[in-house]
């Protein structure tokens, strides 16, 4: 048997986990934004349940699979606190210290928590908070209905309870037995085993748990503790049968079950009354660790909800909620199969609509108007639509087949209509293209210079575009092309060929006339050439004559020059002779001073005359030389006139040479400009590289500064940690050890004991039935005191 002893000191965590470490937060789950929304409420005036529209809209907007965690239990025992811990916050679902329940009906959080299952697929986790099952203003039927809705909608059902599992706690779960009477899987032939396949995983959460998990001196797990509590009690009395019926219903309804004990967060009763306002660091470390392990366990067990091997999505959960509430409002027993059939009908109908939409999006309306191509495209789009249908459709095969058939008939009708329109449109497009080609080729055939080859090339262009056209398709495409080629186009070719033949004949006649004219012109040109040749011969002779005359003139000039030289020589000789004569005369004058004045003057006069004659002869010679020079200049001008043609060719050569020099200059200038541009680009590249190196140096400097700052911060942190003095550990005064069977209240007046101490005394002395009876009567303290005094 389990030993019911108070824990004198912090013990290991309930499931065999290591002792917890103190943490400033209860859970690492990030805070989930949102507000609580009323999912199901009860109208006491009409006696009907109502589903909150905002909650339904949120569920319908959640297209992914959903898991649902529902927390249920007695009123005012911290259900909302646990849900807030799952949200990662201290507030959210309402928590209050009064005796009046905060939560009425079923409430859900407006923002589901995104999670991933074992295979990495994402789903959304919905949190449900339920009204306490034993609130003072409830009826038994109402409690069962709320309890049943929480069980039916959840994939993990958390039953929250204070203390350990005893008969009183099991008796509170008699709602399970009532639920099996009020819920059916099918309208008939339903039992608890059938219902178990639709119930969620079950987690019995034991709050403020103070017992040691031991059995006959051996440690046991929380699950083993639960299974032991669910063992049938011996006996055949009606009381034993009722107790065993509850145990059997719990085990049958929840085959996947577990248990988790959670210690009391603190000892101060006043502080417990405002638990949601306290910082988690004020809780007991083992409570903090327990909450962390609890949230981890809940997230692990809360997998996407399934029904009939189908994963439930947000819209499906909304439909199930509405179906269950409608069944309760009509006074009927909620039938899971009926509700599921309604959901399956709605989802299969939605799947058919989605499949039709997927088909329309996938179907390529630009597919060629060819029957095999159209059929292939229809089959491809239909397979995509069928895939979309199977991804959404749920329920029995008959339901899915009916809606799939409706979808297929609808898209088949759409395809038949589209196919007919597409083929008709394609045929009209073919005819349109052929008519346009006929008009263009007809107009082209009338253009001047058109030939059958050019017309054939134009037709080839049309045929290529016609062949490649995706609009002009279908069975009539090639038929109309052949008709056009063998009919209208063949006629155009014949017309063009006839015009080409006529043009060729006219061109041949014109060529003949041109040949005759060319022959006449050639004869004229030959005559002109002969005349020109004669003129050239004459000019050649004239040039030869002029050259001969020039040679003669040059010879005459040379002769005149030699004569001038001879005359100049004679003049010099005469001058020399004259000088000698003068000397002789002067000598004679000196020798013959005795001759008279007359002879001297006569001799001098005679000499002057001879000198004058000599000078006249010299002037005549010079005049004759000047006339020869003028004749030579005239001959040079005639020679220059004869060389004009040569000068023109020299001028053309010089102009060509000048153009070449200009081109070379332009090339050199262009090369200089390109070299200048290249130099600028190289300069810009050099500047960019310089900036890049500067940026890299700045980045390295910044990294070095960050590294230095990090080292300084680490050093400061180490120095601060070294200066901190560890606080003295306040030794908790352990409660006195109580030996099994010892009387902890020996010699103590019951009137001075509190109700809790009186209950503890009754538990320690194995009077649990008295505790249960007094609790059912809602007894006051005097009644507890009188009961204890009678038993002491």
mmCIF file of C-alpha atoms in Angstrom, residues 24 39 47 58 92-93 158 165 168 256 285 311-312 361 398 418 490 536 549 575 620 683 715 729 770 776 785 789:
data_model
loop_
_atom_site.group_PDB
_atom_site.id
_atom_site.type_symbol
_atom_site.label_atom_id
_atom_site.label_comp_id
_atom_site.label_asym_id
_atom_site.label_seq_id
_atom_site.Cartn_x
_atom_site.Cartn_y
_atom_site.Cartn_z
ATOM 1 C CA UNK A 24 13.118 32.854 -12.801
ATOM 2 C CA UNK A 39 -16.617 28.916 -27.222
ATOM 3 C CA UNK A 47 -32.022 26.492 -21.302
ATOM 4 C CA UNK A 58 -11.024 31.824 -35.373
ATOM 5 C CA UNK A 92 -4.764 35.400 -19.801
ATOM 6 C CA UNK A 93 -7.474 33.039 -18.676
ATOM 7 C CA UNK A 158 -6.323 17.313 -18.251
ATOM 8 C CA UNK A 165 -6.388 10.152 -5.492
ATOM 9 C CA UNK A 168 -13.745 11.185 -2.838
ATOM 10 C CA UNK A 256 -4.326 6.348 -22.867
ATOM 11 C CA UNK A 285 11.925 25.558 -6.691
ATOM 12 C CA UNK A 311 -6.780 14.605 -38.787
ATOM 13 C CA UNK A 312 -9.089 17.349 -37.542
ATOM 14 C CA UNK A 361 -6.351 26.940 -61.771
ATOM 15 C CA UNK A 398 -19.566 6.616 -49.675
ATOM 16 C CA UNK A 418 -14.686 24.410 -73.195
ATOM 17 C CA UNK A 490 -2.117 28.058 -106.846
ATOM 18 C CA UNK A 536 46.981 62.045 -129.629
ATOM 19 C CA UNK A 549 62.919 73.165 -130.683
ATOM 20 C CA UNK A 575 90.884 96.596 -121.400
ATOM 21 C CA UNK A 620 75.175 95.302 -128.390
ATOM 22 C CA UNK A 683 42.268 55.766 -62.262
ATOM 23 C CA UNK A 715 36.533 40.739 -17.389
ATOM 24 C CA UNK A 729 21.333 29.760 3.005
ATOM 25 C CA UNK A 770 -15.921 10.391 7.876
ATOM 26 C CA UNK A 776 -20.686 16.015 1.401
ATOM 27 C CA UNK A 785 -14.680 18.746 16.435
ATOM 28 C CA UNK A 789 -13.960 13.810 20.080
#
